[in-house]
């Protein structure tokens, strides 16, 4: 039954992808990409990857769609040149054929004897209760066993935000905004119903964000998803009330401080490991009881991740939104 | 007693599914933007409500049910609002619900997708 | 049912090819970025497909339940990171596209090239 | 005590400072912070290199989790040498960065530029110290995204389409790499490079592994701008801020090359039968064509930066060529040329940054008579150019010498290879001569530049000092190349040990 469901979703995924590629209307394509991500998230969920499904839904269907839409607002909505470079399909087909060729030796889906499930994976599942003692093994690996990768991930987000700030320069905005106070900077003030309802929802979104942040050790979730959720709440506020009020609630200086602060917190937790006599990112030495130390370490770094991601998302959003006013 | 609840939940699930199907057909077949949106909002409200209640009956009195109730409340709040916002945006951008468009055959309206 | 076990991999290959084709063949810069995100999503599918174990559940250990089978948590961790990397790349790419639109007044590759050659 | 944590601190230090730099204001403070950090990283790299030179491979378990479970950092001879190159190039170019950047970017955005610089630096360092395939991907993305940011700060509007192209191609490359890693992980169940090697030996069904080898090679070749996948490189180097070009030209492509060498020799060579033949059969023709074609294009190029960019593609061809011999001598030549090319090309681009301060346009036409205003800069340029060509007494000669002696071992094929090396050296003389001719013997244009000619003067003292230190380093390492050679030879031996 579940297999049938999977096959159905996968086929739908392919159809959506075809539609995205074929439509010349970029707005439609972006909307379809949101659907594509949602389908992808459902497939991930069927394949037991709850954390990944949550992230894909938040990122692919949420943040990425918002980003694409704000870029579309600043550029064009139609794809003009339709130049199918047919010979370019050659490397594509080669790559695809190679992969299909490789599948014939691949382990079957769900095969418990596959090499992937033999070497380090059982170790994680076995040792996590003893060494780190949190139920969500994904969070344990993300935060501690492979915490160094997560450190890198935070800095990737930070780099992107720095790049967007450098390219779209959030700092010149104030000079430009009074010229056209009309359309988007106003938000949805004249729409009563969405505004009332949106204001009602925002506290719940923030609450849910905090839940995901601090419940990540027990269920799906963690710093990244939480940061994205809280950022989504502020972005919703900016959409409803306009850029200005949103920036008085969370000013640009606070956003920049969040971006830097979370990342610095993460590295400092890592360095604290060295100072207290362990290795870099060794949380066991943070407290006398190694397991308690791991708990503290994961809590702190997840907080760092959440704060940085929230700050980066907001700064990227404001950078795009500020361009709108020019 | 258990089978009554089970039966009820399956009835709700099936009816919800049928509503979603009808909504889907409506989006494809109805001639013009506002009527289509009406069909789409049907899946949002009736379909999801019935299915969620059906799942709640399956889950019984547990934490999952409370979460489902929360989901239901949020769906009830956001669904109609989204439909309203969409209709409002269409109206603001100059799309008038007129009888001419309704009279046109659905083939020409189908191209707008 | 042997082929059904490989269906995920084939969908991965097909979606990958479609994304790749969009990236290299389309001239519209935003379309290219959309293709890029499809291309990356396909790779996520590859990783998540391999984490599944028959009869497994999400790797969240529940108290009191002992004989559960868990799916492999490691690919999930990797893909969590990869998703974040993907969205970061997209954000940066979109910022560049916005600037290109402002300076060239076009987001079509051949028009941009023509404007530079013209100068 | 703290010395045992160098591998982690090497990466963590610039990572820690980068977000802080973002909060600083003005043009001077961020620069100073970045400069000091870079020099501290350089010091760490030197300290680790001296440890490695004694024949010790540094292994560090992040988070105290042992190797296949946790992430392992591993510094061997190859990574130690590249750490020296990257931190050295970053420190040197940063010294010259302040004057050069002020002319190109408004001061309120400097802190973002330097933050991106530090992130690029730490990304590259992260790749070099990593012993884990997925960790390499993460830091590769930091380095790439930060490089895009650096390039996009260029003042010419053409920087934007160039960097977009780089972003697309770079992401394709990284995603290919990710596919390859995924396939190998699928068959071995591990992400640690050393662990992969031992576990691959037991894998019987090799189709996915071969496909993985293909994806990883193509993906990294894309990042390393191997001909014919070099299309992104010339424009990016041309329109990036001058000083960013100097840094990236010295480092970025070599990092991808390093990953490929590491991956290919550690994981694949010992486990795939006939892989060495495929490897050289695939790479050697491409390297030879790259050398000839790119040199040929450089001969007719009119923009100085673009000319040097094409020269970079040709020089990368030498590095690939050495690796494609799959012999100890070839790898030694390849690795030592990474060092020497970074030295020569870094110096050339710093000299270009000096020229860029005084000349708005860097076409050869506009540079006519440049040597009259800036004799010291041009003299350093010529010195570095000689090193690039491979004149005896400069660093470039050493690597050419090793490359030719490695080619001699190849017998019949070697003759062709040597012929190509000699021809391309002559071509290098020719294209550099065009620059020298314009700068020394060209008459300055009277029309537009005559008004600015009065303002023409030598570059600021700090930049001049930097370019001369770099130029003299070319001579120094030409006369006494003990350290890079020792590291290269040990690195080549270590890599060759993985072959069965």
mmCIF file of N, CA, C and O in Angstrom, chain A residues 98-99 101-102, chain D residues 176-187 200 206-220 260 263-264 267-268 272 275:
data_model
loop_
_atom_site.group_PDB
_atom_site.id
_atom_site.type_symbol
_atom_site.label_atom_id
_atom_site.label_comp_id
_atom_site.label_asym_id
_atom_site.label_seq_id
_atom_site.Cartn_x
_atom_site.Cartn_y
_atom_site.Cartn_z
ATOM 1 N N UNK A 98 24.259 7.033 -17.337
ATOM 2 C CA UNK A 98 25.243 6.547 -16.370
ATOM 3 C C UNK A 98 24.558 6.153 -15.064
ATOM 4 O O UNK A 98 24.856 5.106 -14.488
ATOM 5 N N UNK A 99 23.631 7.009 -14.632
ATOM 6 C CA UNK A 99 22.977 6.727 -13.354
ATOM 7 C C UNK A 99 22.121 5.475 -13.455
ATOM 8 O O UNK A 99 22.150 4.613 -12.576
ATOM 9 N N UNK A 101 22.560 3.074 -15.453
ATOM 10 C CA UNK A 101 23.509 1.960 -15.512
ATOM 11 C C UNK A 101 23.939 1.576 -14.103
ATOM 12 O O UNK A 101 23.987 0.397 -13.745
ATOM 13 N N UNK A 102 24.212 2.607 -13.305
ATOM 14 C CA UNK A 102 24.679 2.329 -11.946
ATOM 15 C C UNK A 102 23.599 1.668 -11.100
ATOM 16 O O UNK A 102 23.903 0.926 -10.179
ATOM 17 N N UNK D 176 27.422 17.312 -8.741
ATOM 18 C CA UNK D 176 28.000 16.079 -9.296
ATOM 19 C C UNK D 176 28.852 15.382 -8.239
ATOM 20 O O UNK D 176 28.790 14.164 -8.071
ATOM 21 N N UNK D 177 29.643 16.193 -7.552
ATOM 22 C CA UNK D 177 30.480 15.631 -6.497
ATOM 23 C C UNK D 177 29.608 14.938 -5.444
ATOM 24 O O UNK D 177 29.898 13.831 -5.004
ATOM 25 N N UNK D 178 28.504 15.613 -5.116
ATOM 26 C CA UNK D 178 27.602 15.060 -4.101
ATOM 27 C C UNK D 178 26.988 13.739 -4.570
ATOM 28 O O UNK D 178 26.852 12.798 -3.780
ATOM 29 N N UNK D 179 26.631 13.665 -5.852
ATOM 30 C CA UNK D 179 26.099 12.408 -6.388
ATOM 31 C C UNK D 179 27.145 11.309 -6.240
ATOM 32 O O UNK D 179 26.851 10.200 -5.780
ATOM 33 N N UNK D 180 28.379 11.644 -6.621
ATOM 34 C CA UNK D 180 29.446 10.652 -6.535
ATOM 35 C C UNK D 180 29.634 10.161 -5.123
ATOM 36 O O UNK D 180 29.706 8.949 -4.861
ATOM 37 N N UNK D 181 29.683 11.095 -4.175
ATOM 38 C CA UNK D 181 29.857 10.711 -2.774
ATOM 39 C C UNK D 181 28.690 9.843 -2.324
ATOM 40 O O UNK D 181 28.874 8.844 -1.621
ATOM 41 N N UNK D 182 27.478 10.217 -2.775
ATOM 42 C CA UNK D 182 26.300 9.438 -2.396
ATOM 43 C C UNK D 182 26.403 8.010 -2.885
ATOM 44 O O UNK D 182 26.110 7.070 -2.146
ATOM 45 N N UNK D 183 26.847 7.841 -4.135
ATOM 46 C CA UNK D 183 26.954 6.486 -4.677
ATOM 47 C C UNK D 183 27.986 5.666 -3.904
ATOM 48 O O UNK D 183 27.766 4.485 -3.622
ATOM 49 N N UNK D 184 29.104 6.311 -3.575
ATOM 50 C CA UNK D 184 30.120 5.555 -2.836
ATOM 51 C C UNK D 184 29.610 5.222 -1.433
ATOM 52 O O UNK D 184 29.795 4.109 -0.932
ATOM 53 N N UNK D 185 28.949 6.210 -0.824
ATOM 54 C CA UNK D 185 28.411 5.955 0.509
ATOM 55 C C UNK D 185 27.423 4.798 0.466
ATOM 56 O O UNK D 185 27.397 3.940 1.357
ATOM 57 N N UNK D 186 26.645 4.762 -0.618
ATOM 58 C CA UNK D 186 25.662 3.697 -0.761
ATOM 59 C C UNK D 186 26.321 2.322 -0.784
ATOM 60 O O UNK D 186 25.790 1.365 -0.240
ATOM 61 N N UNK D 187 27.483 2.245 -1.389
ATOM 62 C CA UNK D 187 28.122 0.942 -1.519
ATOM 63 C C UNK D 187 29.043 0.604 -0.352
ATOM 64 O O UNK D 187 29.407 -0.543 -0.161
ATOM 65 N N UNK D 200 36.030 -0.289 0.338
ATOM 66 C CA UNK D 200 35.779 -0.510 -1.093
ATOM 67 C C UNK D 200 36.406 -1.808 -1.566
ATOM 68 O O UNK D 200 35.911 -2.447 -2.495
ATOM 69 N N UNK D 206 30.881 -3.221 -8.826
ATOM 70 C CA UNK D 206 31.611 -1.976 -8.932
ATOM 71 C C UNK D 206 30.968 -0.942 -9.848
ATOM 72 O O UNK D 206 31.480 0.148 -9.981
ATOM 73 N N UNK D 207 29.825 -1.294 -10.483
ATOM 74 C CA UNK D 207 29.243 -0.316 -11.406
ATOM 75 C C UNK D 207 28.979 1.042 -10.738
ATOM 76 O O UNK D 207 29.390 2.076 -11.271
ATOM 77 N N UNK D 208 28.292 1.082 -9.601
ATOM 78 C CA UNK D 208 28.070 2.395 -8.984
ATOM 79 C C UNK D 208 29.361 3.122 -8.655
ATOM 80 O O UNK D 208 29.421 4.344 -8.759
ATOM 81 N N UNK D 209 30.396 2.354 -8.294
ATOM 82 C CA UNK D 209 31.655 3.008 -7.932
ATOM 83 C C UNK D 209 32.280 3.664 -9.155
ATOM 84 O O UNK D 209 32.784 4.791 -9.104
ATOM 85 N N UNK D 210 32.215 2.955 -10.284
ATOM 86 C CA UNK D 210 32.795 3.537 -11.501
ATOM 87 C C UNK D 210 32.032 4.781 -11.910
ATOM 88 O O UNK D 210 32.620 5.796 -12.289
ATOM 89 N N UNK D 211 30.709 4.704 -11.822
ATOM 90 C CA UNK D 211 29.911 5.887 -12.146
ATOM 91 C C UNK D 211 30.240 7.021 -11.172
ATOM 92 O O UNK D 211 30.371 8.182 -11.580
ATOM 93 N N UNK D 212 30.415 6.665 -9.906
ATOM 94 C CA UNK D 212 30.769 7.684 -8.919
ATOM 95 C C UNK D 212 32.094 8.337 -9.280
ATOM 96 O O UNK D 212 32.237 9.563 -9.201
ATOM 97 N N UNK D 213 33.058 7.507 -9.695
ATOM 98 C CA UNK D 213 34.358 8.060 -10.085
ATOM 99 C C UNK D 213 34.172 9.059 -11.220
ATOM 100 O O UNK D 213 34.788 10.132 -11.238
ATOM 101 N N UNK D 214 33.307 8.705 -12.175
ATOM 102 C CA UNK D 214 33.057 9.617 -13.291
ATOM 103 C C UNK D 214 32.455 10.924 -12.820
ATOM 104 O O UNK D 214 32.919 12.006 -13.197
ATOM 105 N N UNK D 215 31.434 10.849 -11.980
ATOM 106 C CA UNK D 215 30.770 12.069 -11.524
ATOM 107 C C UNK D 215 31.719 12.949 -10.718
ATOM 108 O O UNK D 215 31.756 14.169 -10.889
ATOM 109 N N UNK D 216 32.505 12.315 -9.843
ATOM 110 C CA UNK D 216 33.398 13.120 -9.005
ATOM 111 C C UNK D 216 34.458 13.784 -9.869
ATOM 112 O O UNK D 216 34.759 14.969 -9.721
ATOM 113 N N UNK D 217 35.006 13.036 -10.831
ATOM 114 C CA UNK D 217 36.042 13.616 -11.671
ATOM 115 C C UNK D 217 35.498 14.783 -12.477
ATOM 116 O O UNK D 217 36.103 15.856 -12.521
ATOM 117 N N UNK D 218 34.331 14.589 -13.120
ATOM 118 C CA UNK D 218 33.785 15.668 -13.944
ATOM 119 C C UNK D 218 33.397 16.859 -13.080
ATOM 120 O O UNK D 218 33.688 18.013 -13.404
ATOM 121 N N UNK D 219 32.762 16.587 -11.934
ATOM 122 C CA UNK D 219 32.345 17.675 -11.057
ATOM 123 C C UNK D 219 33.517 18.511 -10.591
ATOM 124 O O UNK D 219 33.470 19.744 -10.646
ATOM 125 N N UNK D 220 34.590 17.851 -10.183
ATOM 126 C CA UNK D 220 35.733 18.609 -9.689
ATOM 127 C C UNK D 220 36.496 19.258 -10.835
ATOM 128 O O UNK D 220 37.040 20.348 -10.670
ATOM 129 N N UNK D 260 40.414 16.445 -6.067
ATOM 130 C CA UNK D 260 40.376 15.374 -7.055
ATOM 131 C C UNK D 260 41.544 14.417 -6.846
ATOM 132 O O UNK D 260 41.368 13.189 -6.835
ATOM 133 N N UNK D 263 40.956 12.411 -3.654
ATOM 134 C CA UNK D 263 39.880 11.444 -3.798
ATOM 135 C C UNK D 263 40.310 10.315 -4.720
ATOM 136 O O UNK D 263 40.161 9.132 -4.418
ATOM 137 N N UNK D 264 40.858 10.716 -5.864
ATOM 138 C CA UNK D 264 41.153 9.719 -6.862
ATOM 139 C C UNK D 264 42.223 8.749 -6.380
ATOM 140 O O UNK D 264 42.073 7.537 -6.505
ATOM 141 N N UNK D 267 40.945 6.917 -2.828
ATOM 142 C CA UNK D 267 39.791 6.021 -2.849
ATOM 143 C C UNK D 267 39.790 5.098 -4.056
ATOM 144 O O UNK D 267 39.557 3.906 -3.923
ATOM 145 N N UNK D 268 40.035 5.663 -5.237
ATOM 146 C CA UNK D 268 39.782 4.860 -6.435
ATOM 147 C C UNK D 268 40.978 4.067 -6.933
ATOM 148 O O UNK D 268 40.827 2.925 -7.333
ATOM 149 N N UNK D 272 39.947 0.248 -8.141
ATOM 150 C CA UNK D 272 39.377 0.003 -9.465
ATOM 151 C C UNK D 272 40.492 -0.460 -10.384
ATOM 152 O O UNK D 272 41.517 0.209 -10.524
ATOM 153 N N UNK D 275 42.186 1.707 -13.334
ATOM 154 C CA UNK D 275 41.783 3.091 -13.166
ATOM 155 C C UNK D 275 42.908 4.044 -13.515
ATOM 156 O O UNK D 275 42.676 5.133 -14.029
#
